[in-house]
XYZ file of C-alpha atoms in Angstrom:
231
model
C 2.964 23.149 -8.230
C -0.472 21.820 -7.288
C -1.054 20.098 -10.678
C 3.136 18.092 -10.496
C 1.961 16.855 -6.640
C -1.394 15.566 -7.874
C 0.278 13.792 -10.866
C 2.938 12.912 -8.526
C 0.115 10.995 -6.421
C -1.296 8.825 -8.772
C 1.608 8.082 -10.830
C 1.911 4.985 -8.904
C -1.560 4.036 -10.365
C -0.350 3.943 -14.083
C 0.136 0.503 -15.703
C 4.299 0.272 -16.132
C 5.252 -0.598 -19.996
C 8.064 -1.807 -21.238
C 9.173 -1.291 -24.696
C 5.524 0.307 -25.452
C 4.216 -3.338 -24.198
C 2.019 -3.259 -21.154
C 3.161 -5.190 -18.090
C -0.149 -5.857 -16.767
C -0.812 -9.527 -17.874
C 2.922 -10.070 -16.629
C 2.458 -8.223 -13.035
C -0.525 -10.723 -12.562
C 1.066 -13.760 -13.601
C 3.754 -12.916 -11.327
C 1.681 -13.587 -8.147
C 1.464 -17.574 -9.055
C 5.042 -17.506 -8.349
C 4.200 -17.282 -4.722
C 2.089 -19.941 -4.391
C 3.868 -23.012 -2.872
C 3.771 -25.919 -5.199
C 5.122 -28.923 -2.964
C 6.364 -32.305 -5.070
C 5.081 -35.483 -4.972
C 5.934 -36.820 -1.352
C 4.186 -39.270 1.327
C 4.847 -36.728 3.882
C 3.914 -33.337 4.080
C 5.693 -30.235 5.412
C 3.724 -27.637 7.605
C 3.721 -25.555 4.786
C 1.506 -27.308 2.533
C -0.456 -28.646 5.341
C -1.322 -24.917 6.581
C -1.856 -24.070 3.107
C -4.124 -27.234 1.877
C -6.103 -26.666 5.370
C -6.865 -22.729 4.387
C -8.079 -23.614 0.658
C -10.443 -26.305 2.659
C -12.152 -23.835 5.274
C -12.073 -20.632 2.230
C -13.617 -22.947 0.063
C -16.216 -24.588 2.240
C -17.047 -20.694 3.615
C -17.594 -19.981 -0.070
C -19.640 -22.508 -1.233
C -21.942 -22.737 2.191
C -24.684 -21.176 0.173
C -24.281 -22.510 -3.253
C -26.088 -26.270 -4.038
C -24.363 -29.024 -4.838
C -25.112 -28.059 -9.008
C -22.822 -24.808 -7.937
C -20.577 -26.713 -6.749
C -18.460 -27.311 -10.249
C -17.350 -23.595 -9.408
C -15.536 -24.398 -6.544
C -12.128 -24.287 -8.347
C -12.935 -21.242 -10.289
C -13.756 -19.412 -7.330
C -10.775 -20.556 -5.096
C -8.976 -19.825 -7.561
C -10.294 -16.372 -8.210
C -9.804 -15.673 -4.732
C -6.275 -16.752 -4.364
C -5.432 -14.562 -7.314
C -7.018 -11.053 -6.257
C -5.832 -11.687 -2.767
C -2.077 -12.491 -4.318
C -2.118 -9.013 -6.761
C -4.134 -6.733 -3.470
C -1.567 -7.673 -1.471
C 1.287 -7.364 -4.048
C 0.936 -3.764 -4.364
C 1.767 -3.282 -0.351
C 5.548 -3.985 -1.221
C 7.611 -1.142 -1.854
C 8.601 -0.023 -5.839
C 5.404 -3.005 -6.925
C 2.029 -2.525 -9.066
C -1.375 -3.338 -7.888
C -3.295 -4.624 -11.083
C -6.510 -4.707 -9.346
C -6.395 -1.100 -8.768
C -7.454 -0.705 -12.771
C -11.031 -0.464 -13.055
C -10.779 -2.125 -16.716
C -8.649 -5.339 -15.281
C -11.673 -5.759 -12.622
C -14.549 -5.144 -15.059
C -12.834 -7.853 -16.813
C -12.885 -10.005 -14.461
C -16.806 -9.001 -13.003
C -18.000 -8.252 -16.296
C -17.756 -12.404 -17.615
C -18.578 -13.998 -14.287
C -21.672 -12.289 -13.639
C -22.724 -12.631 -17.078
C -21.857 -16.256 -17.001
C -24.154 -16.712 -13.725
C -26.958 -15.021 -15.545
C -26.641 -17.210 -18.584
C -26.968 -20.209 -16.447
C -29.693 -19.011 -14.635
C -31.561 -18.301 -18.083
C -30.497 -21.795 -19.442
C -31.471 -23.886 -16.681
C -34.362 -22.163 -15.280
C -35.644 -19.158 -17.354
C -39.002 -18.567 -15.436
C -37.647 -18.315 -12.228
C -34.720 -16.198 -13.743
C -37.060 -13.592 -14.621
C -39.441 -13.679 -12.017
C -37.010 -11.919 -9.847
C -37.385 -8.951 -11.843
C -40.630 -8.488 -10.739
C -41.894 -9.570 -6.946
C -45.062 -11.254 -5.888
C -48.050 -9.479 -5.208
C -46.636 -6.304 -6.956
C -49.762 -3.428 -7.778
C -49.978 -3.775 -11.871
C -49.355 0.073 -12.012
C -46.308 -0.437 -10.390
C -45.624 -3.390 -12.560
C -43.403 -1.207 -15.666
C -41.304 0.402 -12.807
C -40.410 -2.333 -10.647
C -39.207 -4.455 -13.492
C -37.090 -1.572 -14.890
C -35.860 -0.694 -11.396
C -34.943 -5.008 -11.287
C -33.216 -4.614 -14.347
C -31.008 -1.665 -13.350
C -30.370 -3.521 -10.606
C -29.265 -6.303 -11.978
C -27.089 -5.229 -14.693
C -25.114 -2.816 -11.995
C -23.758 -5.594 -10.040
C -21.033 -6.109 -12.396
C -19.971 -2.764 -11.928
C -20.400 -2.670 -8.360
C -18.066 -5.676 -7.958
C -15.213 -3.634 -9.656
C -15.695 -0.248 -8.578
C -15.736 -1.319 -4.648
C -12.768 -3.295 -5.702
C -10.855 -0.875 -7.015
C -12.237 2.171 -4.505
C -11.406 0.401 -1.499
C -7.487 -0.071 -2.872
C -7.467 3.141 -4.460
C -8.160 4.842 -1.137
C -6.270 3.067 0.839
C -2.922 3.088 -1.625
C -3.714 7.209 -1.658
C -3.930 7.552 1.642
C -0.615 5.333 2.865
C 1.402 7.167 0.158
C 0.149 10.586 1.861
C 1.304 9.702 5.364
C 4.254 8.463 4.029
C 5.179 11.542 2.428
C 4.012 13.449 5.619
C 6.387 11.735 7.673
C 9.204 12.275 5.050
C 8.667 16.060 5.931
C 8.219 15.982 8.903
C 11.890 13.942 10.178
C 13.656 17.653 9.716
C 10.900 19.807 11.795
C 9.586 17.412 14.499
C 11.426 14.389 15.233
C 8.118 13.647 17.253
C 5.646 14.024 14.917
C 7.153 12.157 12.614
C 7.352 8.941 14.802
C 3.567 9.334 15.556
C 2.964 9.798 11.817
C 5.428 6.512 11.348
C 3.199 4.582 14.263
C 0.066 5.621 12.248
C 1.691 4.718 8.848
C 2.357 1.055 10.466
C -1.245 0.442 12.058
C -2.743 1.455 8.010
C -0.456 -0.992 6.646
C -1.820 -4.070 9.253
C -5.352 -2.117 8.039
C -4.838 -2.607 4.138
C -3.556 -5.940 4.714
C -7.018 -7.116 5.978
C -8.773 -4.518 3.540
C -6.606 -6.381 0.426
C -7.849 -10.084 1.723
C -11.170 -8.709 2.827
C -12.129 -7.280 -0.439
C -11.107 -10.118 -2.145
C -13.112 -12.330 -0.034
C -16.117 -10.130 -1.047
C -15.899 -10.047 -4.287
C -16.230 -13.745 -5.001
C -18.591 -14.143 -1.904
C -20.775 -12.186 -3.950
C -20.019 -13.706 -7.287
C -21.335 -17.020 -5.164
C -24.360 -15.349 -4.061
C -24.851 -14.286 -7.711
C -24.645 -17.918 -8.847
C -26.825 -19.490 -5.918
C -29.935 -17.436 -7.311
C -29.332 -19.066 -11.166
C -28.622 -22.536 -10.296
């Protein structure tokens, strides 16, 4: 009994398929749909002024730390952002998949970018690259540790970036589909308890909708913050 409710719970983590053919790629895709693409007009509707006017302030917030040479990233990163905040949010509607609760879709998409900052960093300006494995005025016998300590450190972040990703949804997705099911039980026993467990069930939805564009924001403030140090 134990062993059906636990596979029960995360069922609703398992990537759908569809005549053996994952629907992964296509669940992401999906999300561009609800981006508003207006036509070619003179005059603009509040919609795409609203929306225009967020990209502006996201973007600018984004690149405040980055030089000008990081700015070429701009649209990469907007873009990256629009995206996970799109699929987080996706998996709040009822009978939906979240893609970025897979650990292997976010590696994917930490694993490149971070490497891609580190590249450029190594390209453009190798000694200074390296000399943050090792700070200045470091002991020399404490010279082998620190730089191995630097290195773990650095090649973690990649791996940080998706596992906070997909914890923070993970948890939260868990926990909504918990009180959800509480509540269910609970309409036959305690009429009461049940609309206290609905009241809490609506105040964690407003919570994951923040947590959904919150993480997202973090994840490619810190992929910013990754490339300030390399360019």
């Amino acid at each position: 009994m134990i062993l059906t409710t636990n596979l029960n719970l995360f069922d609703q983590f398992l990537v759908p398929k569809l005549l053996g053919m994952s629907l992964l790629i296509p669940a992401m895709l999906l999300t561009t749909a609800l981006i508003y693409n207006p036509q070619d007009r003179w005059l603009s509707n509040p919609l795409t002024t609203l929306q225009a006017w967020l990209i502006a302030k996201t973007t600018k917030q984004i690149m405040t730390p980055v030089n000008k040479t990081g700015h070429k990233w701009s649209l990469m990163l907007i873009s990256l952002l629009t995206m996970l905040i799109l699929n987080n949010l996706l998996g709040l509607l009822p009978y939906t998949f979240t893609p970025t609760t897979q650990l292997s879709m976010n590696m994917a998409l930490a694993l490149p970018l971070w490497l891609a900052t580190v590249l450029i960093g190594l390209r453009n300006k190798p000694a200074s690259s390296l000399a943050h494995l090792l700070p200045e005025g470091t002991p020399t016998p404490l010279i082998p540790i620190l730089i191995l300590i630097e290195t773990i450190s650095l090649l973690i972040r990649p791996i940080a970036l998706a596992v906070r990703l997909t914890a923070n949804l993970t948890a939260g997705h868990l926990l909504m589909h918990l009180i959800s099911t509480a509540a269910l039980n609970l309409v036959t026993t305690s009429t009461l308890l049940a609309g206290l467990t609905l009241t809490l069930l609506a105040l964690l939805m407003l919570l994951e909708i923040a947590v959904a564009m919150i993480q997202a924001y973090v994840f490619t403030l810190l992929l910013s913050l990754y490339l300030q140090e390399n360019v």
